[in-house]
Structure formats: C-alpha cells, structure tokens
Short mmCIF file of C-alpha atoms in Angstrom, two decimals:
data_model
loop_
_atom_site.label_atom_id
_atom_site.label_comp_id
_atom_site.label_asym_id
_atom_site.label_seq_id
_atom_site.Cartn_x
_atom_site.Cartn_y
_atom_site.Cartn_z
CA MET C 6 126.47 209.54 56.81
CA ALA C 7 129.91 208.26 57.74
CA ASN C 8 132.14 207.13 54.91
CA PRO C 9 132.76 203.36 55.32
CA ASN C 10 136.19 203.77 53.76
CA HIS C 11 137.29 205.64 56.89
CA ASN C 12 137.49 202.22 58.56
CA ASN C 13 140.16 201.10 56.10
CA LEU C 14 143.87 201.68 56.48
CA VAL C 15 145.55 201.31 53.10
CA LEU C 16 149.30 201.00 52.68
CA ILE C 17 150.42 202.44 49.34
CA THR C 18 153.98 202.03 48.08
CA GLY C 19 155.57 204.18 45.40
CA CYS C 20 153.58 207.30 46.34
CA THR C 21 156.15 209.74 45.03
CA GLY C 22 155.94 208.31 41.51
CA HIS C 23 153.62 209.23 38.64
CA ILE C 24 151.01 206.50 39.17
CA GLY C 25 151.63 206.36 42.91
CA PHE C 26 150.87 210.00 43.65
CA SER C 27 147.69 209.95 41.58
CA THR C 28 146.60 206.75 43.33
CA LEU C 29 147.37 208.22 46.74
CA LEU C 30 145.26 211.28 45.99
CA SER C 31 142.43 209.13 44.61
CA ALA C 32 142.43 206.94 47.74
CA LEU C 33 142.32 209.96 50.05
CA ARG C 34 139.52 211.55 48.06
CA ALA C 35 137.59 208.28 48.35
CA GLY C 36 137.79 208.56 52.14
CA HIS C 37 140.41 205.91 52.91
CA ARG C 38 142.99 206.35 55.60
CA VAL C 39 146.39 205.91 53.96
CA ARG C 40 149.85 205.00 55.12
CA ALA C 41 152.34 205.97 52.42
CA ALA C 42 155.51 203.86 52.25
CA VAL C 43 158.45 206.00 51.10
CA ARG C 44 162.19 205.45 50.79
CA SER C 45 163.36 208.31 53.04
CA SER C 46 162.24 210.85 55.61
CA SER C 47 162.79 213.63 53.07
CA LYS C 48 160.26 212.00 50.73
CA ALA C 49 157.86 211.63 53.65
CA SER C 50 158.17 215.35 54.35
CA ALA C 51 157.65 216.18 50.68
CA LEU C 52 154.38 214.23 50.65
CA LEU C 53 153.04 215.58 53.93
CA SER C 54 153.76 219.17 52.88
CA HIS C 55 152.41 218.82 49.33
CA PRO C 56 149.73 221.51 48.87
CA VAL C 57 147.32 219.17 47.07
CA LEU C 58 147.42 216.72 49.99
CA ARG C 59 147.02 219.25 52.82
CA PRO C 60 143.22 218.82 53.08
CA TYR C 61 143.75 215.12 53.78
CA THR C 62 146.70 215.08 56.19
CA SER C 63 144.47 213.96 59.07
CA ARG C 64 144.10 210.65 57.20
CA LEU C 65 147.65 210.41 55.85
CA THR C 66 150.68 208.98 57.62
CA THR C 67 154.00 207.71 56.31
CA ALA C 68 156.32 204.76 56.85
CA VAL C 69 159.95 204.82 55.77
CA VAL C 70 161.07 201.65 53.96
CA PRO C 71 164.62 202.41 52.76
CA ASP C 72 165.29 199.03 51.11
CA LEU C 73 162.28 197.20 49.68
CA THR C 74 164.35 194.05 49.08
CA ALA C 75 165.54 193.65 52.69
CA PRO C 76 164.13 190.73 54.70
CA GLY C 77 161.05 191.93 56.54
CA ALA C 78 161.17 195.24 54.66
CA TYR C 79 157.42 195.88 54.86
CA ARG C 80 156.59 194.07 58.10
CA SER C 81 156.25 197.24 60.18
CA ALA C 82 154.63 199.25 57.37
CA VAL C 83 151.89 196.66 56.82
CA ARG C 84 151.10 196.17 60.50
CA GLY C 85 147.52 197.22 61.27
CA THR C 86 146.51 197.79 57.65
CA THR C 87 143.43 196.36 55.96
CA HIS C 88 144.52 196.76 52.32
CA VAL C 89 147.72 197.24 50.35
CA ILE C 90 148.42 198.87 46.99
CA HIS C 91 151.91 197.97 45.81
CA ILE C 92 153.16 200.32 43.09
CA ALA C 93 156.87 200.72 43.93
CA SER C 94 159.08 199.01 41.36
CA PRO C 95 162.08 199.99 39.22
CA LEU C 96 161.28 202.14 36.17
CA THR C 97 163.25 203.00 33.07
CA THR C 98 165.12 206.28 33.33
CA GLY C 99 166.91 206.69 30.02
CA ALA C 100 170.22 206.77 31.91
CA PRO C 101 173.21 204.78 30.59
CA TYR C 102 172.37 201.11 30.91
CA SER C 103 174.62 198.09 31.38
CA TRP C 104 173.03 194.67 30.86
CA GLU C 105 175.30 193.19 33.55
CA HIS C 106 173.33 195.16 36.14
CA ALA C 107 169.84 194.06 35.03
CA GLN C 108 169.35 191.71 37.98
CA LYS C 109 170.44 194.23 40.59
CA THR C 110 168.72 197.22 39.01
CA PHE C 111 165.44 195.72 37.77
CA ILE C 112 164.74 192.03 38.33
CA GLN C 113 165.60 191.55 41.99
CA PRO C 114 164.04 194.80 43.27
CA ALA C 115 160.79 194.03 41.43
CA VAL C 116 160.62 190.40 42.55
CA ARG C 117 161.95 190.76 46.09
CA GLY C 118 159.93 193.90 46.74
CA THR C 119 156.72 192.11 45.70
CA LEU C 120 157.47 188.97 47.71
CA GLU C 121 158.49 190.93 50.81
CA LEU C 122 155.21 192.81 50.65
CA LEU C 123 153.19 189.59 50.25
CA GLU C 124 155.06 188.04 53.18
CA ALA C 125 154.22 191.08 55.30
CA ALA C 126 150.56 190.85 54.26
CA ARG C 127 150.48 187.19 55.24
CA ALA C 128 151.76 188.14 58.69
CA GLU C 129 149.01 190.77 59.15
CA PRO C 130 145.63 189.05 59.66
CA ARG C 131 143.63 192.23 59.01
CA VAL C 132 144.76 192.53 55.38
CA ARG C 133 141.91 191.56 53.05
CA ARG C 134 143.29 192.50 49.61
CA VAL C 135 146.57 193.40 47.93
CA VAL C 136 146.55 195.34 44.64
CA ILE C 137 149.77 195.12 42.63
CA THR C 138 150.77 197.36 39.73
CA SER C 139 151.96 195.24 36.85
CA SER C 140 152.12 196.31 33.20
CA MET C 141 151.09 195.37 29.70
CA VAL C 142 154.68 194.20 29.20
CA ALA C 143 153.89 191.26 31.49
CA LEU C 144 151.20 190.12 29.04
CA VAL C 145 152.67 190.90 25.59
CA PRO C 146 156.02 189.66 24.23
CA LEU C 147 158.45 192.53 23.97
CA ALA C 148 159.18 191.72 20.32
CA GLN C 149 155.51 192.37 19.50
CA LEU C 150 155.44 195.64 21.45
CA GLU C 151 158.54 196.85 19.61
CA GLY C 152 157.37 195.72 16.17
CA ARG C 153 160.09 193.12 15.68
CA GLU C 154 157.52 190.34 15.63
CA ARG C 155 153.96 190.32 14.31
CA ARG C 156 151.26 189.09 16.67
CA PRO C 157 149.57 186.07 15.07
CA ALA C 158 146.02 186.79 13.93
CA SER C 159 144.90 183.61 15.65
CA ALA C 160 146.06 184.98 19.00
CA GLY C 161 143.44 187.74 19.00
CA PRO C 162 143.69 190.74 21.31
CA VAL C 163 145.86 190.69 24.42
CA ARG C 164 143.70 189.54 27.33
CA PRO C 165 144.22 189.88 31.08
CA THR C 166 144.55 186.10 31.36
CA ASP C 167 147.53 186.03 28.98
CA ARG C 168 150.91 185.11 30.43
CA ILE C 169 154.29 185.07 28.72
CA PRO C 170 157.54 183.29 29.63
CA LEU C 171 160.41 185.10 31.24
CA LYS C 172 162.96 185.89 28.55
CA PRO C 173 166.44 184.76 29.63
CA GLU C 174 169.32 187.18 30.02
CA PRO C 175 171.06 189.16 28.69
CA TYR C 176 168.61 192.05 28.41
CA GLU C 177 170.19 194.32 25.83
CA THR C 178 168.15 197.44 26.63
CA GLU C 179 166.83 199.12 29.74
CA PHE C 180 163.26 198.63 28.54
CA ALA C 181 163.88 194.90 28.00
CA ALA C 182 165.16 194.59 31.57
CA TYR C 183 162.13 196.50 32.86
CA ALA C 184 159.78 194.21 30.90
CA ALA C 185 161.51 191.14 32.28
CA SER C 186 161.14 192.49 35.82
CA LYS C 187 157.38 192.81 35.36
CA VAL C 188 157.09 189.29 33.92
CA ALA C 189 159.15 187.88 36.79
CA ALA C 190 157.27 189.78 39.52
CA LEU C 191 153.87 188.67 38.20
CA ARG C 192 155.00 185.05 37.94
CA GLU C 193 156.44 185.02 41.46
CA ALA C 194 153.42 186.74 43.01
CA GLU C 195 151.02 184.22 41.48
CA ALA C 196 153.25 181.34 42.59
CA PHE C 197 153.31 182.77 46.12
CA MET C 198 149.53 182.83 46.31
CA ALA C 199 149.24 179.35 44.77
CA ARG C 200 151.42 177.91 47.56
CA ASP C 201 148.96 179.07 50.23
CA PRO C 202 145.76 176.98 50.07
CA ARG C 203 143.77 179.25 52.39
CA PRO C 204 145.10 182.81 52.29
CA HIS C 205 143.26 185.44 54.33
CA PHE C 206 143.68 187.95 51.49
CA ASP C 207 143.54 187.89 47.71
CA VAL C 208 145.50 189.74 45.04
CA VAL C 209 144.50 191.89 42.09
CA HIS C 210 147.03 192.73 39.36
CA VAL C 211 146.59 195.96 37.39
CA HIS C 212 148.16 196.10 33.91
CA PRO C 213 148.35 199.62 32.48
CA SER C 214 149.75 200.38 29.06
CA PHE C 215 151.69 203.65 28.50
CA VAL C 216 150.42 205.97 31.23
CA LEU C 217 149.92 209.65 30.39
CA GLY C 218 148.63 212.52 32.49
CA ARG C 219 149.48 215.09 35.12
CA ASN C 220 152.38 214.12 37.39
CA GLY C 221 151.54 215.42 40.83
CA MET C 222 155.15 215.38 42.00
CA ALA C 223 156.57 217.28 39.02
CA ALA C 224 157.80 220.67 40.20
CA GLU C 225 159.52 222.02 37.09
CA PRO C 226 159.00 221.71 33.31
CA ARG C 227 161.74 219.17 32.67
CA ALA C 228 160.09 216.75 35.10
CA SER C 229 157.05 216.67 32.81
CA LEU C 230 159.12 214.76 30.26
CA ARG C 231 159.98 211.90 32.60
CA GLY C 232 158.51 208.46 32.06
CA THR C 233 155.87 207.75 29.47
CA ASN C 234 154.60 211.34 29.59
CA GLY C 235 157.65 212.01 27.47
CA ILE C 236 155.99 210.28 24.52
CA ALA C 237 153.21 212.83 24.08
CA LEU C 238 155.06 215.85 25.42
CA GLY C 239 158.14 214.99 23.40
CA MET C 240 156.09 215.08 20.20
CA ALA C 241 154.56 218.39 21.31
CA LEU C 242 158.11 219.76 21.56
CA GLY C 243 159.30 218.45 18.21
CA ARG C 244 160.86 215.10 19.10
CA HIS C 245 160.79 212.10 16.73
CA LEU C 246 160.37 208.83 18.62
CA GLY C 247 160.13 206.04 16.05
CA ASN C 248 157.87 203.04 16.65
CA VAL C 249 155.60 203.08 19.71
CA ALA C 250 152.90 200.54 20.55
CA GLY C 251 149.45 202.05 20.08
CA ALA C 252 148.12 201.73 23.62
CA SER C 253 147.84 204.29 26.40
CA ALA C 254 145.87 205.11 29.53
CA HIS C 255 145.07 208.29 31.45
CA VAL C 256 146.84 208.28 34.82
CA GLU C 257 143.57 209.12 36.58
CA ASP C 258 141.92 206.03 35.08
CA VAL C 259 144.85 203.92 36.27
CA ALA C 260 144.62 205.43 39.75
CA ALA C 261 140.85 204.93 39.93
CA VAL C 262 141.18 201.25 39.05
CA HIS C 263 143.77 200.74 41.79
CA VAL C 264 141.51 202.34 44.39
CA LYS C 265 138.24 200.75 43.27
CA ALA C 266 140.00 197.37 43.26
CA LEU C 267 140.17 197.62 47.05
CA ASP C 268 136.44 196.82 47.15
CA ALA C 269 136.34 193.03 47.25
CA ALA C 270 132.54 193.04 47.15
CA ALA C 271 132.51 194.76 43.75
CA VAL C 272 135.77 193.61 42.13
CA PRO C 273 136.63 189.90 41.93
CA GLY C 274 140.08 189.06 43.25
CA GLY C 275 142.71 186.64 42.09
CA ARG C 276 142.60 188.24 38.65
CA SER C 277 144.34 190.68 36.33
CA TYR C 278 142.78 193.80 34.84
CA ILE C 279 144.08 195.70 31.80
CA VAL C 280 143.87 199.50 31.85
CA SER C 281 144.33 200.78 28.31
CA GLN C 282 142.66 202.19 25.24
CA ARG C 283 143.73 202.08 21.61
CA THR C 284 145.90 205.04 20.66
CA ARG C 285 147.08 206.55 17.40
CA TRP C 286 150.20 208.55 18.24
CA GLU C 287 149.79 210.41 14.98
CA ASP C 288 146.82 212.18 16.64
CA VAL C 289 148.98 213.87 19.27
CA ALA C 290 150.17 216.76 17.09
CA ALA C 291 146.65 217.55 15.87
CA THR C 292 145.39 217.52 19.46
CA VAL C 293 148.12 219.92 20.56
CA ARG C 294 147.37 222.32 17.70
CA ARG C 295 143.64 222.26 18.45
CA ARG C 296 143.68 222.47 22.24
CA PHE C 297 146.76 224.65 22.71
CA ALA C 298 146.59 226.89 19.64
CA ASP C 299 147.78 229.97 21.54
CA ALA C 300 150.86 228.20 22.90
CA VAL C 301 151.66 226.84 19.44
CA GLN C 302 151.35 230.31 17.94
CA LYS C 303 153.77 231.67 20.57
CA ARG C 304 156.18 228.76 19.85
CA LEU C 305 155.91 227.50 23.41
CA LEU C 306 154.93 224.22 21.80
CA VAL C 307 156.32 222.93 18.51
CA PRO C 308 154.10 219.97 17.57
CA THR C 309 156.25 218.78 14.70
CA GLY C 310 157.36 215.61 16.48
CA SER C 311 156.22 212.16 15.51
CA ALA C 312 155.85 208.53 16.51
CA ASP C 313 154.81 205.63 14.32
CA THR C 314 151.94 203.67 15.84
CA LEU C 315 152.44 199.94 16.12
CA ASP C 316 148.99 198.36 16.17
CA ILE C 317 148.41 196.31 19.31
CA GLU C 318 144.98 195.51 20.69
CA LEU C 319 144.59 195.10 24.44
CA ASP C 320 141.20 193.86 25.61
CA ALA C 321 140.17 196.07 28.52
CA SER C 322 136.43 195.41 28.13
CA GLU C 323 136.26 193.38 31.34
CA THR C 324 137.90 196.22 33.25
CA GLU C 325 135.37 198.74 31.96
CA ALA C 326 132.46 196.42 32.74
CA ILE C 327 133.53 195.55 36.29
CA PHE C 328 134.85 198.98 37.27
CA GLY C 329 132.04 200.84 35.51
CA PHE C 330 133.87 203.42 33.43
CA ALA C 331 135.02 204.18 29.90
CA HIS C 332 138.70 204.92 29.31
CA ARG C 333 139.58 208.52 28.57
CA GLY C 334 141.08 208.89 25.11
CA ILE C 335 144.37 210.29 23.88
CA GLU C 336 142.99 213.85 23.61
CA ASP C 337 142.28 213.99 27.34
CA GLN C 338 145.65 212.41 28.08
CA VAL C 339 147.51 214.93 25.92
CA GLU C 340 145.57 217.84 27.40
CA SER C 341 146.55 216.73 30.91
CA VAL C 342 150.26 216.25 30.13
CA VAL C 343 150.79 219.31 27.95
CA GLY C 344 148.59 221.50 30.14
CA GLN C 345 150.74 220.73 33.18
CA TYR C 346 153.92 221.41 31.23
CA LEU C 347 152.67 224.87 30.26
CA GLU C 348 151.59 225.57 33.85
CA LEU C 349 155.01 224.60 35.22
CA ARG C 350 156.72 226.60 32.53
CA ALA C 351 154.68 229.69 33.43
CA GLN C 352 155.43 229.20 37.13
CA LYS C 353 159.14 228.89 36.42
CA ARG C 354 159.13 232.04 34.32
CA ALA C 355 157.23 233.94 37.01
CA GLY C 356 159.68 232.72 39.65
CA MET C 357 162.65 233.84 37.59
CA ARG C 358 161.12 237.31 37.20
CA LYS C 359 160.46 237.55 40.92
CA GLY C 360 163.94 236.32 41.78
CA ALA C 361 165.45 238.91 39.48
CA GLY C 362 163.76 241.69 41.40
CA GLY C 363 160.52 242.42 39.63
CA ASP C 364 159.66 243.41 36.09
CA GLN C 365 162.40 242.76 33.56
CA PRO C 366 163.14 244.22 30.13
CA ARG C 367 161.44 242.46 27.25
CA LYS C 368 164.71 240.85 26.10
CA ALA C 369 165.20 239.16 29.47
CA VAL C 370 161.64 237.86 29.45
CA GLY C 371 162.29 236.35 26.02
CA THR C 372 165.34 234.57 27.42
CA CYS C 373 163.23 233.07 30.18
CA GLN C 374 160.72 231.86 27.65
CA GLN C 375 163.47 230.19 25.66
CA VAL C 376 164.73 228.44 28.79
CA GLY C 377 161.18 227.22 29.37
CA VAL C 378 160.90 225.80 25.88
CA ASN C 379 164.15 223.91 26.24
CA ALA C 380 163.46 222.71 29.79
#
C-alpha cells in the first residue's frame, strides 16, 4: 500500500541543527518528501551526503536561504510545498555576548525569520499547516526558570496556553536575549495569524524544554557538548553547572511531535504543545555510573559533576494524549547523549591511530585517550 505521506512536500528549516536534523530524519522515515532549507550550498552538500540520510535521498532536496530575514527570503523555498516545519532560529552559543547586539543577533532574526516564512506560506495556496519550534522560555518568566523568582502556587503548572510579556531591553545575558526572541517570535506569529480572518493554513507551536539526545550532525566529541546536551554530558565529565530548571525532553520525542503535528486530521491546529518531562538533574551521575560503568572505570567519564534542580512543572499531558506517547525519561536522554559522545571519542581515537600509520605504542594510545576525555 502506498504511503499517503509521499504526496506531501514538507519544507523544514534548521535541518543542520540538533532538533532540525532529528526532525528531518523523522519526517523522511515517516514517508514525507522533504525540502531542507539551509544557509549555504556547503550545508546542502553536507546533508545530502550524510550517511544516515542516504537511504532517503530520492525524497530529499535542498533550498539555499542565505538570509532568513531578507524580504521574500522563503518565497522560493516554500513554493509547491504542502507543509512547513520552521525550526531555524538563533541559539545560545556561550560565546562572548554584548547586550547591545541582542536585537541583531537574537530578536530580529527570530521574529523576521518567522514572519517571512508565514508570508511565504500565505503566498503558497497548497500549504495546509505550519509547525513552528518555540520553547518553554516563551511560556515561563525567565526569573522563574533561573530561580530568581518563585512561581506562585496559585499559578499551577505551566500550561501550553500560558503567555508572558516581552521583557524590555537590555538583556544582560545571552540566555535572556534568546528567551526574549522566543517570546517575541511567538507573539508576532500569533498576531500574524489573527490578522487573517480566513487563512488557508493553520499554525502549531511546539514548546520543548531542555532538549537532550543524539546530535546527528555532531562529527567529533567536542560537538557533543554543544547546546543543552552540554548539561548532561558536562556533568558526566565533571562539570558543576549551578541551578538548572528541572525539565527536559528527548530529542526524538521533540522530533516526533513536530512530524506528527503535520497531520491536521489528528492534531488540532492553532494551538501550542509542550514537550517536556520532569527531570532531577541529580539523577544524571547515577545514570552514568549505572549505564556506562565500564567507561567510568576507565576514566573516560568522570560523573562527579552536578547541577541543582530548580523545580518547575510543565503540563505536557495534552501533548501526550493527542500525540499518543509517553515522554522518555532522563535515563534514556542521558544514555543517548553520553553514548554518542563515547562513540565519537572512539572514532576519533581510531582515526588518530590510522593517521599515525597503524598500531601505536601504548603510551601514544594513552595520549589519544586523554585528548578524547578533554575534547
């Protein structure tokens, strides 16, 4: 029997990112035809040659969108599509941050990129649904996420219908600027849809918490520490992180929700969906010791790191009911992140041996192992 998803052409932005790559793979496995919007031809080549994607290249094409804020940026990319998943948006990097650049670096790219995509969807009559990646930071005041303010008991858990005001500038930290960009993008997207009394498509907003799990584009051990994967992996390598909100989601759950949200018959549109489960970061070290005992014994992992869990309850019950799944817990998330790190580390060590001309003395092998630990 033919797969009905083969009739769909889904534009996905942000495919070379953590969530984006997992969502791309999930969409292809579900049978959709996909057009991946990327920033450059080199990124297009990297996707099309990725070994995990090779079985699906007959249903995968690319479109280069170098500047997502430019007028008409997505017009060509959206043409002929039936659905859109918009993931591309600025992320925190940990690089030196200057609050004077918050608008240029975070706010405007998030807002303009979202509005340009919605404008392109409005110009393409075949588009039936747009799925936009938001975040829990668009629903929860930053002061509560960082523990500077207690959530009132009367407020109850964070719900997908919650909305918070846009905090005015200046944004003193990179994370504060990122949070503001998500609040602003959500507000502007909903205002865009409200201005059109009879749109031919609807919008679903997906709000993940901290996303953990295998990063399909990571090619070396250090890349495993990028983004929110660095929370769990950092603790597995001895880092102390301070206060972290107790909410996380497996990247494969986040990807599955994005893809299943394309089905307008099963998933109501014009709504937000939270993807998260309650997490105790104190459980990470115990999980590492239990599931990677051999690596701990060899000192490839040093699970002496820590993070203090800030209790925050996000109500994802509606997501589980509508999408028909139960969130994978922190143990599965940690196993995915740390397992990939060890795989990449082993591949790097093997490559160094090969590049050095074959078998090396034991001392040299030890040096490679130390490089892997520090990577």
